[in-house]
PDB file of C-alpha atoms and ligand atoms in Angstrom:
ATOM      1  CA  UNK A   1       5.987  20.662 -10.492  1.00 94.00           C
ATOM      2  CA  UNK A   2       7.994  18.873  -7.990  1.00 96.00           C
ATOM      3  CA  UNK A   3       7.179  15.016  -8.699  1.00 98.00           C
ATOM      4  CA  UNK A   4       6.740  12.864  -5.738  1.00 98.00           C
ATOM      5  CA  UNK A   5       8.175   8.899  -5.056  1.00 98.00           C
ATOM      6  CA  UNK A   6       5.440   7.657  -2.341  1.00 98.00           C
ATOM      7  CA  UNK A   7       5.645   4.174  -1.045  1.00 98.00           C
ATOM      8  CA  UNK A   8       3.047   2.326   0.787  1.00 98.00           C
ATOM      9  CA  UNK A   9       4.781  -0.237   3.555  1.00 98.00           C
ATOM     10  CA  UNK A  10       1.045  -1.498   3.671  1.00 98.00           C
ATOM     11  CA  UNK A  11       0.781  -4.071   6.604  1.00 98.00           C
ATOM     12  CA  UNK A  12       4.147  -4.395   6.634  1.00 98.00           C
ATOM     13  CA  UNK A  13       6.959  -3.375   9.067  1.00 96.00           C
ATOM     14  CA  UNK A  14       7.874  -3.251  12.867  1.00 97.00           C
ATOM     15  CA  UNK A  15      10.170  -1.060  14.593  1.00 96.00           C
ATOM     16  CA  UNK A  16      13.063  -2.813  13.164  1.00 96.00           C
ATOM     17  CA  UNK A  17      12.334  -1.567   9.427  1.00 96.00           C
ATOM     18  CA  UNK A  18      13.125   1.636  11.055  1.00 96.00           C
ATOM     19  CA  UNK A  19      16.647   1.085   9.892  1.00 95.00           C
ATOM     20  CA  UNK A  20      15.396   1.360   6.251  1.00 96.00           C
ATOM     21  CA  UNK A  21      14.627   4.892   7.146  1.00 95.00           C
ATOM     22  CA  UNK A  22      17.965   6.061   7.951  1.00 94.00           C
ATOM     23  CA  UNK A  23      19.607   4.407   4.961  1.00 96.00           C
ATOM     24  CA  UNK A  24      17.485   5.951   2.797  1.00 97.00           C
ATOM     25  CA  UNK A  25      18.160   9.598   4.274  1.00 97.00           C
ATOM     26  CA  UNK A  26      21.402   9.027   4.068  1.00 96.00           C
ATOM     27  CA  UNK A  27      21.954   7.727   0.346  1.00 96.00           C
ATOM     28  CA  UNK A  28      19.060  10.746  -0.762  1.00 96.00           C
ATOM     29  CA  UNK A  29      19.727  13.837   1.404  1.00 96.00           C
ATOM     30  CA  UNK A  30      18.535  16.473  -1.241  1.00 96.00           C
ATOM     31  CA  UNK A  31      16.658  14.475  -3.602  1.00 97.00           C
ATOM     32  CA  UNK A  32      15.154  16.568  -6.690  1.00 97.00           C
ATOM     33  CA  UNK A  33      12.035  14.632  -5.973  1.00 98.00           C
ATOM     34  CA  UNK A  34       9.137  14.908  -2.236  1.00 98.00           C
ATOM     35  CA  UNK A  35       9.832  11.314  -0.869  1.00 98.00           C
ATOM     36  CA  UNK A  36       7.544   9.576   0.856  1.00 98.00           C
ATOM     37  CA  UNK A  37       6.642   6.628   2.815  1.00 98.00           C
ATOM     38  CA  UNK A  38       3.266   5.302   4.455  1.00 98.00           C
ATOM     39  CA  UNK A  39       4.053   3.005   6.942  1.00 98.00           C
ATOM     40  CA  UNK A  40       1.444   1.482   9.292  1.00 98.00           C
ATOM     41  CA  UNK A  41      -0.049   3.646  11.980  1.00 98.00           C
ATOM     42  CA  UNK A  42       1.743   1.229  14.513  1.00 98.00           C
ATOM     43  CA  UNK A  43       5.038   3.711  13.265  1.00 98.00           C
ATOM     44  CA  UNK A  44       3.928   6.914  11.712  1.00 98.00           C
ATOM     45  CA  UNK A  45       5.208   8.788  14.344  1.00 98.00           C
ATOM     46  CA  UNK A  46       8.765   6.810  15.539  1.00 98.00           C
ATOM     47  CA  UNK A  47       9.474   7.216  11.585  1.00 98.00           C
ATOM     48  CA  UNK A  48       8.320  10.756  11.774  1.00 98.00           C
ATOM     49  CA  UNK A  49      10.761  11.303  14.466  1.00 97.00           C
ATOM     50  CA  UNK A  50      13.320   9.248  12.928  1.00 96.00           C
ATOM     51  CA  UNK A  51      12.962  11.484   9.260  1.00 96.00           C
ATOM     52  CA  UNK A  52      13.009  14.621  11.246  1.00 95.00           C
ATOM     53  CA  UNK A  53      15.621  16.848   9.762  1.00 95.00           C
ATOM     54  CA  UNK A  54      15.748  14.922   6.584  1.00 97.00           C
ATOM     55  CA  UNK A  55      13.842  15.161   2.878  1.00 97.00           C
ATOM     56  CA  UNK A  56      11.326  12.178   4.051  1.00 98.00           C
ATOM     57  CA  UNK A  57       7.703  12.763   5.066  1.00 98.00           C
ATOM     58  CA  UNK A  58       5.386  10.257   6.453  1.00 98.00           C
ATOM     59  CA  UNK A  59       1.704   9.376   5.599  1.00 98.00           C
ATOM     60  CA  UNK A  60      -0.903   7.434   7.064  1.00 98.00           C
ATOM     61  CA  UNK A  61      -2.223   4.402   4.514  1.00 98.00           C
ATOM     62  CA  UNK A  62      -6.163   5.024   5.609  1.00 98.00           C
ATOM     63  CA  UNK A  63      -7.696   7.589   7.679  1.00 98.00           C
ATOM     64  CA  UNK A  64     -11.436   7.906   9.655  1.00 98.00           C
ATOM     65  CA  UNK A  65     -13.579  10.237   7.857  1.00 98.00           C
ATOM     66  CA  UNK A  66     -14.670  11.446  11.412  1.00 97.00           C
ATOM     67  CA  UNK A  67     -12.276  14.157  13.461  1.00 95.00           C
ATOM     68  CA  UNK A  68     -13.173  11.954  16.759  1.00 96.00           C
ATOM     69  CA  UNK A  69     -15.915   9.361  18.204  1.00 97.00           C
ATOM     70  CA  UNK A  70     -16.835   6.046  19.033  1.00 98.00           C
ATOM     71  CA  UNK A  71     -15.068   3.916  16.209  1.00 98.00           C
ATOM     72  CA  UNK A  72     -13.465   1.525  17.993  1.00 98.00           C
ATOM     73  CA  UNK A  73      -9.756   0.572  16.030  1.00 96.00           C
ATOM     74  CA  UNK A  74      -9.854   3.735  13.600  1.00 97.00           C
ATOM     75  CA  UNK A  75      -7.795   6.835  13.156  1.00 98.00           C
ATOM     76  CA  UNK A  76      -8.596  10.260  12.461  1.00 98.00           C
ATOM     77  CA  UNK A  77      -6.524  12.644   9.619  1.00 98.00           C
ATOM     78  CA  UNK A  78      -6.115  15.096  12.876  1.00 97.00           C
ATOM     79  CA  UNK A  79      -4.368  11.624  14.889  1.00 98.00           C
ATOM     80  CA  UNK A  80      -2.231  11.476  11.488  1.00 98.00           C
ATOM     81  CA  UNK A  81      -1.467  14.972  11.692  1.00 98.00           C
ATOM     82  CA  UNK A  82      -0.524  15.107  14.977  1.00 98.00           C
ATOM     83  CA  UNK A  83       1.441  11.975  14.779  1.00 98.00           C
ATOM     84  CA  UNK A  84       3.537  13.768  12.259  1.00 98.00           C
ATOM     85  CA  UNK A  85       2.482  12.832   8.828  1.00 98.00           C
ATOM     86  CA  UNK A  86       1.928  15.031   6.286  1.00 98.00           C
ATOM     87  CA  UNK A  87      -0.124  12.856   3.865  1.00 98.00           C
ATOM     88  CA  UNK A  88      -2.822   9.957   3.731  1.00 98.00           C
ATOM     89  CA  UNK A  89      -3.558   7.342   1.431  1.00 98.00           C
ATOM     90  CA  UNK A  90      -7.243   7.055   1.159  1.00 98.00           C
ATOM     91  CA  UNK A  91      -9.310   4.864  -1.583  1.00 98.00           C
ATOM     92  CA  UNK A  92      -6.574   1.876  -2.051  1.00 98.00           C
ATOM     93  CA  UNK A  93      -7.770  -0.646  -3.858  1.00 98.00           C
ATOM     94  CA  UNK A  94      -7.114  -3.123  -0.996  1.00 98.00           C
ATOM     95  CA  UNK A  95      -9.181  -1.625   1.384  1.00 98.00           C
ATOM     96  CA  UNK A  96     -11.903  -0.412  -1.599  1.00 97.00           C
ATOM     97  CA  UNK A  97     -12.190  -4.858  -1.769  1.00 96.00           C
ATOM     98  CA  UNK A  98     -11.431  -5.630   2.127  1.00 96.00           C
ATOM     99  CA  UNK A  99     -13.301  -2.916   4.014  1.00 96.00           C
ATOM    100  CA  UNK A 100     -15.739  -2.361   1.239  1.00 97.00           C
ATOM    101  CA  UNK A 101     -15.068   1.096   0.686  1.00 98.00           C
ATOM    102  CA  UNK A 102     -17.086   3.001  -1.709  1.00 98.00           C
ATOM    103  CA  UNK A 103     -16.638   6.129  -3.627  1.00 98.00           C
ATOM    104  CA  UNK A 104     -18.473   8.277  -1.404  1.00 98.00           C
ATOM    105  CA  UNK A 105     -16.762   7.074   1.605  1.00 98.00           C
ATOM    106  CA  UNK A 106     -12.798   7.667  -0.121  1.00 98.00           C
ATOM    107  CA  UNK A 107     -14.720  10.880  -0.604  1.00 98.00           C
ATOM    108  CA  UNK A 108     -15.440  11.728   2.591  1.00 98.00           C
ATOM    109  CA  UNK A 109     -12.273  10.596   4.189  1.00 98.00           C
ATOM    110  CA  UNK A 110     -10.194  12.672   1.603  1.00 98.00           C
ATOM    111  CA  UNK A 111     -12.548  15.962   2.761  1.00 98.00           C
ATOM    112  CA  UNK A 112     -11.771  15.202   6.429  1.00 98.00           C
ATOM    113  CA  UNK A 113      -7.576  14.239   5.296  1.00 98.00           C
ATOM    114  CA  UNK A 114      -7.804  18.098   3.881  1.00 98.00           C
ATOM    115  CA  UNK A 115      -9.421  19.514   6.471  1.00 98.00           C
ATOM    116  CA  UNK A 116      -6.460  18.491   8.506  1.00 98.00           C
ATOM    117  CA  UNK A 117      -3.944  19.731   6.644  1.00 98.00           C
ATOM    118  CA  UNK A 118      -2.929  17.052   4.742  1.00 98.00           C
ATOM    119  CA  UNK A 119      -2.383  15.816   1.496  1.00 98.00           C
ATOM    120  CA  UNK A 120      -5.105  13.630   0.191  1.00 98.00           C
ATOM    121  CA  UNK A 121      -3.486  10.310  -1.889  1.00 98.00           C
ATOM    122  CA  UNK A 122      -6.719   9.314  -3.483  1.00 98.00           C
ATOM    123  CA  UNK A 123      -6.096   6.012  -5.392  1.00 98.00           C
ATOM    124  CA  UNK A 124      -8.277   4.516  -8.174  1.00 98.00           C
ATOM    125  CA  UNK A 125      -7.701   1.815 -10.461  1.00 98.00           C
ATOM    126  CA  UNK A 126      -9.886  -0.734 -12.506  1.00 98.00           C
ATOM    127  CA  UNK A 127      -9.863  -4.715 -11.974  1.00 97.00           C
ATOM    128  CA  UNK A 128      -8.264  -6.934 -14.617  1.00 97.00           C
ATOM    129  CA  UNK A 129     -12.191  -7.928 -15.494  1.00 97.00           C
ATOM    130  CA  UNK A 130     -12.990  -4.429 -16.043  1.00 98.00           C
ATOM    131  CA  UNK A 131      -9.718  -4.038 -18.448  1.00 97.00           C
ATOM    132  CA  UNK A 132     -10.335  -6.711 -20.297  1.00 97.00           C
ATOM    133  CA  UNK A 133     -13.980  -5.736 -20.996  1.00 98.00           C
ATOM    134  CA  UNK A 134     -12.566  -1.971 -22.234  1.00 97.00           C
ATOM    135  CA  UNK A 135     -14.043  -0.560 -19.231  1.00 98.00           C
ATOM    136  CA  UNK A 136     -10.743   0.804 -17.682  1.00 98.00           C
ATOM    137  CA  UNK A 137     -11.383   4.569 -18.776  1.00 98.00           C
ATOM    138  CA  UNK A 138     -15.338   4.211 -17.652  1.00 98.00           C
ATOM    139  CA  UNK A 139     -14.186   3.034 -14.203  1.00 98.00           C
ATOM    140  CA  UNK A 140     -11.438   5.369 -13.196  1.00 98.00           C
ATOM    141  CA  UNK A 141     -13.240   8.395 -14.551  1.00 98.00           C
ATOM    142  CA  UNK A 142     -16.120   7.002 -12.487  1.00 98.00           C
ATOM    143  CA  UNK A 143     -14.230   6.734  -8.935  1.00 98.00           C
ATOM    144  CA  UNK A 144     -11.920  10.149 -10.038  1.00 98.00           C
ATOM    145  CA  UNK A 145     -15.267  12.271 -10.509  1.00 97.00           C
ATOM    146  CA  UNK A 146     -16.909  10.100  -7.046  1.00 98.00           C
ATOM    147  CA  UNK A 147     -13.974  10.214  -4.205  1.00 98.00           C
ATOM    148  CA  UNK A 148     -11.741  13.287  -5.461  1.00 98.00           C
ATOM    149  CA  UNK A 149     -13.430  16.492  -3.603  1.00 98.00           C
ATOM    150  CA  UNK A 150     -14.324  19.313  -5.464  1.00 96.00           C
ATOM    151  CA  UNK A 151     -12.189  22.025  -3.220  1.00 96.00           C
ATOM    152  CA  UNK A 152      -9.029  20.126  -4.067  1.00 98.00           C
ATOM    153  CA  UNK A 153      -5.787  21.831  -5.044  1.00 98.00           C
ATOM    154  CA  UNK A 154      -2.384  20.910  -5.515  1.00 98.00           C
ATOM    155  CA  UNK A 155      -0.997  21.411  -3.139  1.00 98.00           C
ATOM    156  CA  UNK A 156      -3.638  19.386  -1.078  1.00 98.00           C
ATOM    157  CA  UNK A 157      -4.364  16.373  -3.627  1.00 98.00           C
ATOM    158  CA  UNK A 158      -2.310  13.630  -5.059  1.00 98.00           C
ATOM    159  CA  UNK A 159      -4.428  10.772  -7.276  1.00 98.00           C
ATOM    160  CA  UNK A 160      -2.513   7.629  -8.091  1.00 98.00           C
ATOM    161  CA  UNK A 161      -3.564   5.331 -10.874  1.00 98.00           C
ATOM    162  CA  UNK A 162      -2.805   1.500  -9.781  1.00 98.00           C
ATOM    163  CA  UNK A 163      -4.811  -1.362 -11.835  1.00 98.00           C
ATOM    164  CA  UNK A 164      -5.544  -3.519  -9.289  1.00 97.00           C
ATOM    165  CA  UNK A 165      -4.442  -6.415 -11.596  1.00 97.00           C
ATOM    166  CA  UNK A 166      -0.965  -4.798 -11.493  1.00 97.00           C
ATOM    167  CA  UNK A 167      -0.494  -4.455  -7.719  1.00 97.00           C
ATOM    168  CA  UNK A 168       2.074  -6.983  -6.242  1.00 95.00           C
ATOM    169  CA  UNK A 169       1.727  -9.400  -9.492  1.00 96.00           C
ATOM    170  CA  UNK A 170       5.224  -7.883 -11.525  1.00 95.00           C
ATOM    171  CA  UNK A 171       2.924  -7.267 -13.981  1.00 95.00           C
ATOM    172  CA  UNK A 172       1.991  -3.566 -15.804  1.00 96.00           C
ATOM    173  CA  UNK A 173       0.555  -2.122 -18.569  1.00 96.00           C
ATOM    174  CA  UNK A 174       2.457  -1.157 -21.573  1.00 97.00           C
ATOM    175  CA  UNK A 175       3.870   2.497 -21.671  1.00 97.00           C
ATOM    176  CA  UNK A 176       1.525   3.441 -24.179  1.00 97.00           C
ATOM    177  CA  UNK A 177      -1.712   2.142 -21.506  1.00 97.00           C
ATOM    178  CA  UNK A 178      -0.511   4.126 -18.604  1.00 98.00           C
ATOM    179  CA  UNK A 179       0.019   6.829 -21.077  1.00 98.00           C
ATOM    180  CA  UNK A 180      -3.311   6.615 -22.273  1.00 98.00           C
ATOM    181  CA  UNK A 181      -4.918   6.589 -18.825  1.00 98.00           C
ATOM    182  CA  UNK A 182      -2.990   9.644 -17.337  1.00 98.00           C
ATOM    183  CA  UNK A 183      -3.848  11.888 -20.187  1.00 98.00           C
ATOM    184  CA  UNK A 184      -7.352  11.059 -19.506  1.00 98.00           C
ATOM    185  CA  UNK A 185      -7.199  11.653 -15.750  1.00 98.00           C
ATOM    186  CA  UNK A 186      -5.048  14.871 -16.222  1.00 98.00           C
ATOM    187  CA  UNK A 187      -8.179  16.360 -18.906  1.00 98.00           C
ATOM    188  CA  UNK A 188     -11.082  14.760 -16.140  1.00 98.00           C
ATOM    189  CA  UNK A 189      -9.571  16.328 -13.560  1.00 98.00           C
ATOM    190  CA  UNK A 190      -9.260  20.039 -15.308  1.00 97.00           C
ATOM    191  CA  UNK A 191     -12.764  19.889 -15.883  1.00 96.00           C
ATOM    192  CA  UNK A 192     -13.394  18.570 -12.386  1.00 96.00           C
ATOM    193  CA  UNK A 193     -10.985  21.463 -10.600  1.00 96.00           C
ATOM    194  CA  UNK A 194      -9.884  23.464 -13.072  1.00 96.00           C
ATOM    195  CA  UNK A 195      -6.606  25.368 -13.423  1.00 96.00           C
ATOM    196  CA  UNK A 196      -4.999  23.643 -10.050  1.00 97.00           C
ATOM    197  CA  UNK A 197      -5.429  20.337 -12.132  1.00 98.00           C
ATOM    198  CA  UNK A 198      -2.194  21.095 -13.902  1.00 98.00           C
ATOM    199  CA  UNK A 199      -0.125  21.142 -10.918  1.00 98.00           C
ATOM    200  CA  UNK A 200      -1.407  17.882  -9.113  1.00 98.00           C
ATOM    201  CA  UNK A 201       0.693  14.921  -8.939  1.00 98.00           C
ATOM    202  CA  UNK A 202      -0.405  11.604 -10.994  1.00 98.00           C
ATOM    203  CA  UNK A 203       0.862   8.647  -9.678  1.00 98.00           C
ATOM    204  CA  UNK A 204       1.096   5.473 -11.242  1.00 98.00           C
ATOM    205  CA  UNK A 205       1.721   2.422  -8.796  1.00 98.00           C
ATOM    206  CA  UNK A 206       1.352  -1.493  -9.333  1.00 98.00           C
ATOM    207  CA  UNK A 207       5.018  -3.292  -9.882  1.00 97.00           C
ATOM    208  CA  UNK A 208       7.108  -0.558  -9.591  1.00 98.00           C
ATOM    209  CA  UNK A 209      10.815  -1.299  -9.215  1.00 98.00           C
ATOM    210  CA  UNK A 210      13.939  -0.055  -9.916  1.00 97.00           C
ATOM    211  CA  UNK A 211      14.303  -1.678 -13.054  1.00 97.00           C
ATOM    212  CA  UNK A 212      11.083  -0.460 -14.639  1.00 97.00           C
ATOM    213  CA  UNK A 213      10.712   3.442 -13.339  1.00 98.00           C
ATOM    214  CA  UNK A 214      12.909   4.799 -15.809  1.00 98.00           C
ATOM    215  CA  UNK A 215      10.496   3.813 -18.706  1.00 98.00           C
ATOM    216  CA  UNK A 216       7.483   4.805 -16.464  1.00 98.00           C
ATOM    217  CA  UNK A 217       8.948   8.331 -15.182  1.00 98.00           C
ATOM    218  CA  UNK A 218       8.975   9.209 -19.112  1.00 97.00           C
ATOM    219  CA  UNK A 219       5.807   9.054 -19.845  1.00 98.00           C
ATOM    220  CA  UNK A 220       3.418  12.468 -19.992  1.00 97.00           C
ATOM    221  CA  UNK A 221       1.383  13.104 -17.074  1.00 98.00           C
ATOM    222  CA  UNK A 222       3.258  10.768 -14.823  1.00 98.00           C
ATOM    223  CA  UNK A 223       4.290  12.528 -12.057  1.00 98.00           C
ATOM    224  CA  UNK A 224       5.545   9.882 -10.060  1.00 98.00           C
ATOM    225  CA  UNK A 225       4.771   6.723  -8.464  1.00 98.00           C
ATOM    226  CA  UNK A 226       3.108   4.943  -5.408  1.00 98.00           C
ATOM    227  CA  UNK A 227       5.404   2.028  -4.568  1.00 98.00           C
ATOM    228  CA  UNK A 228       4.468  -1.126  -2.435  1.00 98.00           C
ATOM    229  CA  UNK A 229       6.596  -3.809  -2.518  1.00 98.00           C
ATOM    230  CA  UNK A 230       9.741  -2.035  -3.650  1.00 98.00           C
ATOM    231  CA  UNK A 231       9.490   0.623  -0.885  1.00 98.00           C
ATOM    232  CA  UNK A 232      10.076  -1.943   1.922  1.00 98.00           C
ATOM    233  CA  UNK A 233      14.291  -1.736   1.519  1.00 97.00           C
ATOM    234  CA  UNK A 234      15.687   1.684   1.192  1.00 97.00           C
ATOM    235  CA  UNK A 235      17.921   0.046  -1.585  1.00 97.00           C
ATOM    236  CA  UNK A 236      15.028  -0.596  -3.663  1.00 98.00           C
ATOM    237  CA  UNK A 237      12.902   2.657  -2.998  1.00 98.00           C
ATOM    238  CA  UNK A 238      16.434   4.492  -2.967  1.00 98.00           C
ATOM    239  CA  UNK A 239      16.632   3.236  -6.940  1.00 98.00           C
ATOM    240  CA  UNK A 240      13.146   4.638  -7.746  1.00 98.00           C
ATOM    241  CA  UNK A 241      13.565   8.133  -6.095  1.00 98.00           C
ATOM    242  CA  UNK A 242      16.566   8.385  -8.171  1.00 98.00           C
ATOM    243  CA  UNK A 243      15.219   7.370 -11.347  1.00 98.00           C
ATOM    244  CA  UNK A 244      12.694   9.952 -10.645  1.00 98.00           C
ATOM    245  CA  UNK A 245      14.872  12.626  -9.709  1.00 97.00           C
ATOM    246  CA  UNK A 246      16.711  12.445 -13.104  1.00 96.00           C
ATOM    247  CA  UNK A 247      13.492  12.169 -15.137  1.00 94.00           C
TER     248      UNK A 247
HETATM  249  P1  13P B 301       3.318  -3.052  -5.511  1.00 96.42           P
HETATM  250  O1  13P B 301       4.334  -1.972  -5.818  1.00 96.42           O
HETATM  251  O2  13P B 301       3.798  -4.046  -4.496  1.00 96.42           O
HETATM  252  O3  13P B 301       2.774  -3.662  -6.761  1.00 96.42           O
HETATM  253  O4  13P B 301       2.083  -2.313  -4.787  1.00 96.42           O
HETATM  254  C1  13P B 301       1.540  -1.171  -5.353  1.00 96.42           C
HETATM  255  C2  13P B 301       0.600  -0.566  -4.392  1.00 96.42           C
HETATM  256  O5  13P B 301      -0.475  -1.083  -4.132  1.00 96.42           O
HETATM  257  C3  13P B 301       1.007   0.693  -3.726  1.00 96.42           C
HETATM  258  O6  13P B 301      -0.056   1.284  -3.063  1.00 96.42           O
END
């Protein structure tokens, strides 16, 4: 499987982070890794246009589980789409906490990112309450089985594992944790979608930098990694896409 370096600009980034874009395209023409970034919907399609002709795709960090209608300040996956991305994020922690989002809603908006052709990035991840109580395997398995859709493939699903406790802290679990949690997620998710299981991507983001992704890339079922902070300078998210292209 081809692995996949993803990073999430979140709400961060005008059209001057543009330049980020070109000096990453030019230090990885022909990575041995998909790259990809999320920036905010303000610039999904001036970096679209700005990656054309290069290995970068773009992806939306949220999408409307709706194709159109009255709902005022959201986007569609067809807007995305059309905009030039050729992913979503959907299920982040940050909006599962800000916007309230609930399994059945990530659900729903992963269905509709499908429907439009793209790839569905459907995150999950358990709170540092819910790790320290042992609960971290109940959780996921809980928001995989609720907010990954049934029809998924892989070449139209990504899932990425972040522990919300991990996420912009510098903090992560020990190899043998995220090892412990992708095995699971890669054995729910055969018995959720079968054969195509094998093939989808597992992520694991929260404090991903150069420095660490090495260690990270190594470990079974990892198949690459959804980066926030570190995907901001193309030096940084340059580092990571080449620590996964020689894992
Ligand atoms: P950091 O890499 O900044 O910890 O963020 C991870 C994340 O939430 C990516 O979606």
């Amino acid at each position: 499987m081809r692995k996949l370096a993803a990073g999430n600009w979140k709400m961060n980034g005008t059209a001057a982070a543009l330049s980020e874009v070109a000096a990453l395209c030019t230090a990885h023409p022909a990575p041995a890794c998909d790259m990809l970034l999320c920036p905010p919907a303000t610039l999904v399609a001036q970096m679209a246009a700005a990656a054309k002709g290069t290995a970068l795709q773009v992806g939306g960090q949220d999408c409307h589980a709706k194709a159109s209608g009255a709902h005022t300040g959201d986007i569609s996956a067809l807007m995305l789409q059309d905009a030039g991305a050729t992913a979503v994020i959907v299920g982040h922690s940050e909006r599962r906490t800000d916007h309230a989002e609930t399994d059945a809603q990530v659900l729903a908006k992963a269905e509709a990112a499908q429907a439009a052709g793209l790839v569905a990035i459907v995150c999950i991840g358990e709170t540092e309450a819910e790790r320290d109580a042992g609960r971290t395997l109940d959780v996921i398995g809980t928001q995989l089985a609720g907010s990954v859709p049934a029809a998924s493939t892989a070449a139209t699903l990504v899932v990425a594992y972040e522990p919300v406790w991990a996420i912009g802290t510098g903090r992560t679990p020990t190899i043998a944790e995220i090892a412990d949690v992708h095995a699971f997620l890669r054995a729910r998710l055969t018995a959720k979608i079968g054969a195509e299981a094998a093939g989808v991507r597992l992520l694991y983001g929260g404090s991903v930098k150069p420095s660490n992704a090495a260690e990270i890339f190594a470990v079974p079922h990892v198949d690459g990694a959804l980066v926030g902070g570190a995907s901001l300078k193309a030096a940084d998210f340059g580092g990571i896409v080449a620590a996964l292209s020689a894992a």
